[in-house]
Amino acid sequence: MIEIYLFVNPLGAVCLGSEKHLWHYVQTSEQKIQFRLMPLVNMQTITAVMQRRNIPKHDIDARNQLFENTYSAALDAKALQLQGKKKAREFIMQMQEEIACNGQEYNQELVLSLVTDVGGDLEMFEEDRRSDLVKTLFQEDQNTAREMGITTHPSAVIYNYACERDYGVLLEGAEALADIPQLCQVDQENYQIFHIDGYLQRKNERRVPHDSKHLKLM
């Protein structure tokens, strides 16, 4: 079995492109793959988004608004995830499309419209969205990201249990994610190359210790 954790900005265009490519791979692969899409929100990622958008780092109002919208979108996704991972995944991708690609503003009207579009139950969503459980689930995602050493998005961690590796591989940035298909193979060449000391560091990739408790999340 293969397990992939993909950490994303729930409002980001770059992450949307990575999600589309990775989800296409998951759907067409002959391997058994567990795919976990996890919103990542912290001050470091907010700063990176500001730099990418050429927003002055001392613009406190812009920083606070960006954080508030991104955090709120992440909670939206976690609330909808209680109705199914597929709905949550589709919600995140549609939200990214509307906000980052189509220039829509993040607001409650857009959120509820997208919940309906992906087949979510609005009443259930609104009730869950107000619950402490959703905040707890979000925090668990952030704890997982911190334990795995995630510092940017998009980032992915791949555990390939068929390769007898006792660690996962962390890929940072959209370009590094192109190595995911190779990491999911089980041939001898792939097995050997990822045991070469220094190889992962040269490709903006590194090892992540395996922790069985991560399997309990999401």
XYZ file of N, CA and C in Angstrom:
654
model
N 0.826 -1.183 0.000
C 0.000 0.000 0.000
C 0.873 1.251 0.000
N 0.372 2.315 -0.583
C 1.057 3.601 -0.616
C 0.168 4.636 0.050
N 0.781 5.477 0.865
C 0.038 6.541 1.524
C 0.679 7.871 1.167
N -0.140 8.818 0.690
C 0.359 10.129 0.296
C -0.364 11.203 1.093
N 0.402 12.023 1.782
C -0.117 13.204 2.453
C 0.251 14.411 1.599
N -0.721 15.203 1.177
C -0.449 16.410 0.413
C -0.909 17.611 1.226
N 0.033 18.496 1.570
C -0.248 19.676 2.373
C -0.373 20.889 1.453
N -1.500 21.596 1.557
C -1.783 22.652 0.581
C -2.316 23.922 1.234
N -2.237 24.998 0.457
C -2.924 26.242 0.779
C -4.339 26.117 0.217
N -5.374 26.150 1.067
C -6.738 25.944 0.568
C -7.233 27.041 -0.364
N -6.437 28.118 -0.514
C -6.827 29.206 -1.409
C -5.776 29.448 -2.497
N -4.855 28.512 -2.693
C -3.718 28.757 -3.577
C -3.805 28.125 -4.956
N -3.416 28.884 -5.986
C -3.438 28.396 -7.365
C -2.334 27.374 -7.617
N -1.138 27.596 -7.052
C -0.032 26.657 -7.254
C -0.396 25.290 -6.693
N -0.996 25.299 -5.517
C -1.402 24.041 -4.889
C -2.488 23.349 -5.713
N -3.368 24.114 -6.311
C -4.427 23.532 -7.138
C -3.833 22.741 -8.286
N -2.827 23.299 -8.947
C -2.188 22.579 -10.045
C -1.580 21.268 -9.578
N -0.923 21.288 -8.424
C -0.320 20.070 -7.875
C -1.389 19.036 -7.528
N -2.489 19.503 -6.956
C -3.584 18.594 -6.589
C -4.160 17.900 -7.816
N -4.367 18.651 -8.886
C -4.944 18.080 -10.106
C -4.043 16.999 -10.681
N -2.738 17.294 -10.754
C -1.807 16.313 -11.310
C -1.718 15.070 -10.422
N -1.655 15.287 -9.107
C -1.515 14.153 -8.200
C -2.790 13.324 -8.161
N -3.947 13.972 -8.151
C -5.196 13.228 -8.112
C -5.388 12.417 -9.394
N -4.966 12.962 -10.528
C -5.031 12.207 -11.786
C -4.152 10.961 -11.690
N -2.972 11.117 -11.111
C -2.077 9.968 -10.948
C -2.704 8.918 -10.035
N -3.276 9.363 -8.927
C -3.894 8.427 -7.975
C -5.022 7.649 -8.651
N -5.822 8.344 -9.446
C -6.958 7.701 -10.105
C -6.542 6.716 -11.185
N -5.440 6.978 -11.856
C -5.029 6.132 -12.982
C -3.981 5.090 -12.606
N -3.422 5.200 -11.405
C -2.394 4.250 -10.987
C -2.988 2.882 -10.685
N -2.203 1.852 -10.949
C -2.616 0.491 -10.611
C -2.297 0.160 -9.156
N -1.561 1.037 -8.498
C -1.205 0.827 -7.105
C -2.388 1.159 -6.199
N -2.397 0.569 -5.016
C -3.386 0.915 -4.009
C -2.849 2.111 -3.241
N -3.488 3.271 -3.417
C -2.989 4.511 -2.838
C -4.037 5.156 -1.937
N -3.635 5.475 -0.709
C -4.453 6.265 0.197
C -3.987 7.712 0.079
N -4.879 8.603 -0.362
C -4.528 9.993 -0.617
C -5.177 10.885 0.427
N -4.365 11.667 1.126
C -4.854 12.521 2.204
C -4.509 13.983 1.889
N -5.526 14.792 1.642
C -5.356 16.201 1.323
C -5.539 17.019 2.600
N -4.515 17.772 2.994
C -4.521 18.424 4.302
C -4.172 19.907 4.171
N -5.104 20.806 4.512
C -4.807 22.236 4.503
C -3.713 22.569 5.517
N -2.789 23.425 5.103
C -1.697 23.840 5.976
C -1.756 25.357 6.137
N -1.860 25.819 7.374
C -1.967 27.256 7.636
C -1.119 27.613 8.850
N -0.114 28.433 8.647
C 0.660 28.989 9.749
C 1.285 30.300 9.288
N 1.939 31.008 10.186
C 2.465 32.316 9.829
C 3.569 32.225 8.784
N 4.309 31.119 8.790
C 5.371 30.945 7.793
C 4.785 30.815 6.391
N 3.721 30.027 6.261
C 3.118 29.868 4.932
C 2.416 31.154 4.500
N 1.844 31.887 5.445
C 1.204 33.163 5.113
C 2.247 34.151 4.595
N 3.403 34.185 5.251
C 4.483 35.067 4.802
C 4.927 34.705 3.388
N 5.018 33.415 3.106
C 5.425 32.976 1.768
C 4.414 33.413 0.716
N 3.133 33.331 1.037
C 2.094 33.769 0.098
C 2.196 35.272 -0.133
N 2.449 36.029 0.913
C 2.595 37.477 0.772
C 3.769 37.828 -0.135
N 4.865 37.118 0.025
C 6.029 37.359 -0.828
C 5.719 37.036 -2.282
N 4.997 35.943 -2.493
C 4.649 35.540 -3.848
C 3.733 36.572 -4.507
N 2.887 37.195 -3.714
C 1.941 38.180 -4.245
C 2.463 39.616 -4.173
N 3.732 39.750 -3.758
C 4.355 41.075 -3.642
C 3.611 41.991 -2.681
N 3.095 41.428 -1.590
C 2.457 42.207 -0.539
C 3.533 42.581 0.483
N 3.696 43.854 0.804
C 4.726 44.260 1.771
C 4.592 43.476 3.082
N 5.710 42.966 3.576
C 5.657 42.120 4.777
C 5.202 42.887 6.009
N 5.292 44.222 5.983
C 4.879 45.019 7.136
C 3.419 45.463 7.050
N 2.717 45.001 6.027
C 1.294 45.335 5.888
C 0.491 44.401 6.805
N 0.302 44.837 8.030
C -0.341 43.995 9.048
C -1.789 43.684 8.683
N -2.495 44.676 8.151
C -3.898 44.458 7.794
C -4.027 43.377 6.726
N -3.161 43.445 5.710
C -3.198 42.445 4.638
C -2.833 41.070 5.173
N -1.839 41.028 6.063
C -1.425 39.749 6.645
C -2.562 39.128 7.456
N -3.201 39.938 8.288
C -4.281 39.427 9.127
C -5.460 38.938 8.292
N -5.799 39.691 7.231
C -6.912 39.294 6.386
C -6.606 38.005 5.643
N -5.379 37.891 5.153
C -4.973 36.675 4.447
C -5.003 35.471 5.375
N -4.503 35.654 6.596
C -4.523 34.557 7.562
C -5.952 34.166 7.914
N -6.779 35.158 8.162
C -8.162 34.891 8.552
C -8.906 34.118 7.458
N -8.740 34.537 6.202
C -9.424 33.859 5.099
C -8.909 32.436 4.904
N -7.590 32.275 4.976
C -6.999 30.951 4.755
C -7.369 29.988 5.874
N -7.304 30.482 7.101
C -7.683 29.668 8.256
C -9.160 29.287 8.184
N -10.006 30.235 7.832
C -11.434 29.978 7.741
C -11.732 28.951 6.650
N -11.050 29.065 5.509
C -11.246 28.103 4.418
C -10.809 26.706 4.835
N -9.747 26.629 5.618
C -9.281 25.324 6.108
C -10.324 24.698 7.034
N -10.938 25.517 7.899
C -11.987 25.000 8.776
C -13.213 24.577 7.968
N -13.524 25.324 6.915
C -14.627 24.932 6.026
C -14.386 23.529 5.479
N -13.164 23.309 5.008
C -12.815 22.010 4.418
C -12.905 20.891 5.452
N -12.431 21.159 6.667
C -12.494 20.137 7.708
C -13.932 19.832 8.089
N -14.793 20.848 8.123
C -16.204 20.625 8.438
C -16.856 19.753 7.377
N -16.563 20.035 6.122
C -17.164 19.255 5.044
C -16.579 17.852 4.980
N -15.361 17.702 5.459
C -14.735 16.381 5.457
C -15.506 15.390 6.321
N -16.251 15.906 7.290
C -17.079 15.031 8.122
C -18.204 14.400 7.305
N -18.454 14.940 6.119
C -19.443 14.357 5.201
C -18.773 13.513 4.116
N -17.448 13.386 4.193
C -16.747 12.542 3.231
C -15.512 13.221 2.660
N -14.454 12.457 2.482
C -13.201 13.000 1.959
C -13.366 13.519 0.531
N -14.185 12.836 -0.257
C -14.369 13.253 -1.644
C -14.986 14.635 -1.724
N -16.012 14.883 -0.925
C -16.646 16.199 -0.917
C -15.656 17.271 -0.487
N -14.870 16.975 0.545
C -13.897 17.954 1.028
C -12.839 18.245 -0.023
N -12.372 17.211 -0.703
C -11.361 17.397 -1.747
C -11.910 18.250 -2.883
N -13.118 17.950 -3.320
C -13.725 18.723 -4.399
C -13.983 20.163 -3.964
N -14.362 20.337 -2.705
C -14.605 21.680 -2.171
C -13.327 22.509 -2.207
N -12.230 21.946 -1.721
C -10.966 22.675 -1.698
C -10.553 23.078 -3.108
N -10.647 22.163 -4.049
C -10.210 22.449 -5.411
C -11.103 23.499 -6.073
N -12.403 23.437 -5.812
C -13.289 24.453 -6.371
C -13.065 25.812 -5.702
N -12.791 25.802 -4.408
C -12.496 27.044 -3.710
C -11.229 27.685 -4.268
N -10.207 26.899 -4.463
C -8.963 27.407 -5.039
C -9.206 27.973 -6.437
N -10.015 27.291 -7.209
C -10.321 27.736 -8.568
C -11.016 29.100 -8.535
N -12.009 29.236 -7.670
C -12.769 30.481 -7.610
C -11.940 31.642 -7.060
N -11.192 31.390 -5.993
C -10.439 32.459 -5.337
C -9.174 32.821 -6.110
N -8.339 31.821 -6.371
C -7.017 32.084 -6.933
C -7.029 32.269 -8.450
N -7.953 31.607 -9.122
C -7.954 31.656 -10.591
C -9.004 32.610 -11.154
N -10.169 32.661 -10.510
C -11.262 33.486 -11.040
C -11.409 34.825 -10.335
N -10.597 35.049 -9.300
C -10.612 36.348 -8.641
C -11.794 36.620 -7.733
N -12.510 35.575 -7.324
C -13.632 35.766 -6.397
C -13.115 36.071 -4.993
N -13.921 36.761 -4.222
C -13.570 37.024 -2.838
C -14.055 35.887 -1.945
N -13.238 35.579 -0.945
C -13.664 34.569 0.019
C -14.749 35.173 0.908
N -15.899 34.531 0.964
C -16.980 34.965 1.842
C -17.934 33.803 2.087
N -18.852 33.994 3.006
C -19.767 32.927 3.396
C -20.679 32.511 2.252
N -21.079 33.463 1.444
C -21.952 33.141 0.315
C -21.270 32.182 -0.650
N -20.000 32.431 -0.933
C -19.250 31.547 -1.829
C -19.083 30.170 -1.205
N -18.772 30.142 0.077
C -18.573 28.865 0.776
C -19.819 27.998 0.692
N -20.967 28.568 1.020
C -22.210 27.790 1.017
C -22.581 27.343 -0.392
N -22.279 28.191 -1.366
C -22.547 27.823 -2.752
C -21.711 26.611 -3.166
N -20.451 26.595 -2.761
C -19.568 25.477 -3.122
C -19.942 24.207 -2.364
N -20.373 24.354 -1.114
C -20.828 23.186 -0.358
C -21.984 22.518 -1.098
N -22.904 23.327 -1.600
C -24.031 22.795 -2.364
C -23.554 22.159 -3.668
N -22.604 22.807 -4.331
C -22.110 22.312 -5.613
C -21.492 20.914 -5.500
N -20.824 20.636 -4.365
C -20.170 19.337 -4.214
C -21.089 18.305 -3.564
N -22.358 18.668 -3.370
C -23.319 17.714 -2.832
C -23.352 17.629 -1.331
N -22.881 18.675 -0.648
C -22.886 18.659 0.814
C -24.236 19.031 1.393
N -24.466 18.603 2.615
C -25.675 18.945 3.362
C -25.416 20.258 4.080
N -26.100 21.331 3.675
C -25.837 22.660 4.222
C -26.093 22.750 5.721
N -27.202 22.195 6.167
C -27.534 22.269 7.586
C -26.478 21.557 8.423
N -26.081 20.389 7.969
C -25.056 19.636 8.687
C -23.726 20.383 8.662
N -23.395 20.961 7.499
C -22.146 21.705 7.371
C -22.095 22.874 8.345
N -23.153 23.651 8.397
C -23.164 24.832 9.261
C -23.072 24.444 10.733
N -23.705 23.345 11.082
C -23.628 22.876 12.469
C -22.215 22.410 12.804
N -21.623 21.617 11.903
C -20.268 21.114 12.131
C -19.248 22.250 12.128
N -19.473 23.233 11.261
C -18.511 24.335 11.119
C -18.380 25.119 12.422
N -19.441 25.163 13.214
C -19.416 25.891 14.491
C -18.861 25.058 15.645
N -18.618 23.797 15.404
C -18.241 22.886 16.481
C -16.756 22.979 16.837
N -16.442 22.607 18.075
C -15.049 22.541 18.509
C -14.324 21.384 17.830
N -15.073 20.358 17.422
C -14.459 19.198 16.775
C -13.687 19.608 15.528
N -14.261 20.499 14.734
C -13.602 20.920 13.492
C -12.273 21.603 13.802
N -12.250 22.450 14.819
C -10.996 23.113 15.197
C -9.970 22.098 15.688
N -10.459 21.077 16.390
C -9.557 20.029 16.872
C -8.966 19.252 15.707
N -9.796 18.903 14.726
C -9.317 18.170 13.551
C -8.308 18.997 12.768
N -8.580 20.293 12.637
C -7.633 21.181 11.960
C -6.297 21.191 12.695
N -6.340 21.308 14.013
C -5.110 21.355 14.792
C -4.335 20.051 14.680
N -5.038 18.939 14.581
C -4.364 17.656 14.399
C -3.592 17.637 13.077
N -4.184 18.224 12.045
C -3.481 18.332 10.759
C -2.198 19.141 10.916
N -2.289 20.262 11.632
C -1.112 21.108 11.810
C -0.047 20.401 12.641
N -0.478 19.622 13.628
C 0.469 18.849 14.433
C 1.174 17.806 13.573
N 0.416 17.151 12.706
C 1.006 16.163 11.801
C 2.037 16.828 10.896
N 1.683 17.990 10.360
C 2.610 18.719 9.487
C 3.888 19.074 10.238
N 3.748 19.525 11.462
C 4.917 19.898 12.254
C 5.788 18.685 12.544
N 5.172 17.548 12.882
C 5.923 16.327 13.160
C 6.660 15.824 11.921
N 6.088 16.057 10.763
C 6.713 15.612 9.513
C 7.723 16.613 8.966
N 7.826 17.766 9.615
C 8.783 18.761 9.172
C 8.323 19.586 7.986
N 7.004 19.713 7.801
C 6.464 20.486 6.680
C 6.630 21.972 6.963
N 7.218 22.701 6.027
C 7.435 24.134 6.219
C 6.850 24.965 5.084
N 6.411 24.346 4.015
C 5.901 25.095 2.873
C 4.816 24.285 2.177
N 4.067 24.977 1.305
C 3.108 24.230 0.492
C 3.229 24.667 -0.964
N 2.992 23.737 -1.899
C 2.589 22.351 -1.640
C 3.784 21.494 -1.210
N 3.539 20.599 -0.289
C 4.503 19.586 0.129
C 3.769 18.257 0.240
N 4.503 17.175 0.017
C 3.895 15.845 0.114
C 4.829 14.905 0.857
N 4.244 13.990 1.589
C 4.993 12.912 2.223
C 4.436 11.602 1.698
N 5.324 10.740 1.206
C 4.920 9.475 0.605
C 5.495 8.321 1.408
N 4.618 7.429 1.838
C 5.027 6.182 2.467
C 4.726 5.049 1.495
N 5.771 4.355 1.059
C 5.602 3.213 0.163
C 5.925 1.955 0.960
N 4.889 1.300 1.469
C 5.090 0.159 2.367
C 5.575 -1.083 1.640
N 5.496 -1.082 0.319
C 5.955 -2.239 -0.457
C 7.460 -2.234 -0.648
N 8.125 -1.135 -0.333
C 9.564 -1.015 -0.578
C 10.423 -1.328 0.644
N 9.815 -1.756 1.711
C 10.541 -2.122 2.918
C 11.366 -0.959 3.468
N 10.871 0.250 3.253
C 11.529 1.412 3.839
C 10.829 1.747 5.154
N 11.614 2.079 6.162
C 11.029 2.422 7.457
C 10.887 3.931 7.599
N 10.786 4.628 6.483
C 10.629 6.070 6.497
C 9.803 6.495 5.287
N 9.225 7.675 5.379
C 8.568 8.270 4.233
C 9.506 9.251 3.577
N 9.109 9.791 2.442
C 9.918 10.779 1.736
C 9.114 12.068 1.619
N 9.723 13.164 2.062
C 9.095 14.472 1.994
C 9.543 15.203 0.741
N 8.580 15.671 -0.043
C 8.850 16.442 -1.245
C 8.337 17.862 -1.017
N 9.182 18.858 -1.238
C 8.805 20.242 -0.975
C 8.754 21.034 -2.276
N 7.614 21.649 -2.551
C 7.467 22.471 -3.736
C 6.884 21.705 -4.906
N 6.255 22.439 -5.805
C 5.554 21.827 -6.931
C 6.483 21.008 -7.824
N 7.706 21.480 -8.046
C 8.632 20.754 -8.924
C 9.027 19.415 -8.322
N 9.290 19.386 -7.025
C 9.698 18.137 -6.372
C 8.591 17.093 -6.423
N 7.328 17.539 -6.447
C 6.211 16.599 -6.465
C 6.186 15.743 -7.726
N 6.931 16.146 -8.732
C 7.000 15.352 -9.961
C 7.642 13.988 -9.713
N 8.349 13.819 -8.592
C 8.998 12.543 -8.272
C 8.055 11.536 -7.637
N 6.820 11.928 -7.371
C 5.893 11.030 -6.683
C 5.696 9.702 -7.426
N 5.466 9.699 -8.744
C 5.297 8.403 -9.421
C 6.485 7.476 -9.224
N 7.703 8.024 -9.229
C 8.878 7.188 -9.027
C 8.914 6.616 -7.622
N 8.539 7.418 -6.647
C 8.538 6.958 -5.266
C 7.490 5.883 -5.016
N 6.490 5.831 -5.877
C 5.413 4.853 -5.706
C 5.722 3.520 -6.378
N 6.832 3.441 -7.097
C 7.207 2.186 -7.737
C 7.887 1.262 -6.734
N 7.938 -0.014 -7.070
C 8.528 -0.991 -6.149
C 9.653 -1.786 -6.802
N 10.148 -1.317 -7.953
C 11.208 -2.061 -8.627
C 12.521 -1.899 -7.862
N 13.483 -2.761 -8.155
C 14.748 -2.806 -7.429
C 15.554 -1.517 -7.595
N 15.524 -0.946 -8.795
C 16.278 0.285 -9.033
C 15.773 1.413 -8.139
N 14.459 1.543 -8.047
C 13.867 2.576 -7.207
C 14.210 2.332 -5.738
N 14.170 1.072 -5.342
C 14.475 0.725 -3.958
C 15.897 1.135 -3.585
N 16.829 0.906 -4.492
C 18.228 1.196 -4.211
C 18.533 2.685 -4.249
N 17.975 3.389 -5.211
C 18.341 4.794 -5.399
C 17.939 5.657 -4.218
N 16.843 5.305 -3.558
C 16.407 6.117 -2.427
C 17.060 5.696 -1.120
N 18.036 4.783 -1.202
C 18.846 4.459 -0.044
C 20.242 5.067 -0.153
N 20.516 5.770 -1.240
C 21.820 6.401 -1.417
C 21.895 7.647 -0.542
N 22.893 7.702 0.317
C 23.038 8.855 1.207
C 23.212 10.135 0.397
N 22.456 11.166 0.742
C 22.574 12.449 0.069
C 21.678 12.618 -1.126
N 21.104 11.526 -1.633
C 20.298 11.660 -2.852
C 19.084 12.551 -2.631
N 18.376 12.317 -1.541
C 17.151 13.074 -1.310
C 17.438 14.563 -1.123
N 18.530 14.882 -0.397
C 18.846 16.275 -0.154
C 19.140 17.029 -1.448
N 19.683 16.347 -2.433
C 20.015 17.014 -3.687
C 18.776 17.387 -4.470
N 17.651 16.773 -4.154
C 16.426 17.033 -4.912
C 15.349 17.711 -4.061
N 15.784 18.450 -3.058
C 14.834 19.134 -2.188
C 13.857 18.136 -1.555
N 14.402 16.983 -1.220
C 13.610 15.913 -0.625
C 14.370 15.360 0.581
N 13.649 14.827 1.546
C 14.321 14.235 2.690
C 13.444 13.165 3.313
N 14.053 12.393 4.178
C 13.344 11.292 4.807
C 12.518 11.766 5.992
N 11.383 11.101 6.205
C 10.503 11.382 7.333
C 10.276 10.074 8.073
N 10.629 9.999 9.360
C 10.418 8.757 10.108
C 8.966 8.316 10.061
N 8.765 7.007 10.007
C 7.411 6.475 9.997
C 6.828 6.531 11.394
N 5.602 6.975 11.493
C 4.890 7.039 12.769
C 3.505 6.473 12.551
N 3.191 5.349 13.157
C 1.922 4.668 12.907
C 0.708 5.500 13.289
N 0.867 6.460 14.187
C -0.300 7.229 14.615
C -0.828 8.113 13.492
N 0.017 8.420 12.487
C -0.452 9.228 11.370
C -1.546 8.507 10.611
N -1.535 7.181 10.653
C -2.544 6.404 9.945
C -3.917 6.605 10.541
N -3.987 7.074 11.757
C -5.270 7.247 12.425
C -5.937 8.558 12.041
N -5.210 9.454 11.410
C -5.756 10.757 11.115
C -6.578 10.735 9.834
N -7.575 11.584 9.795
C -8.436 11.768 8.617
C -9.098 10.463 8.226
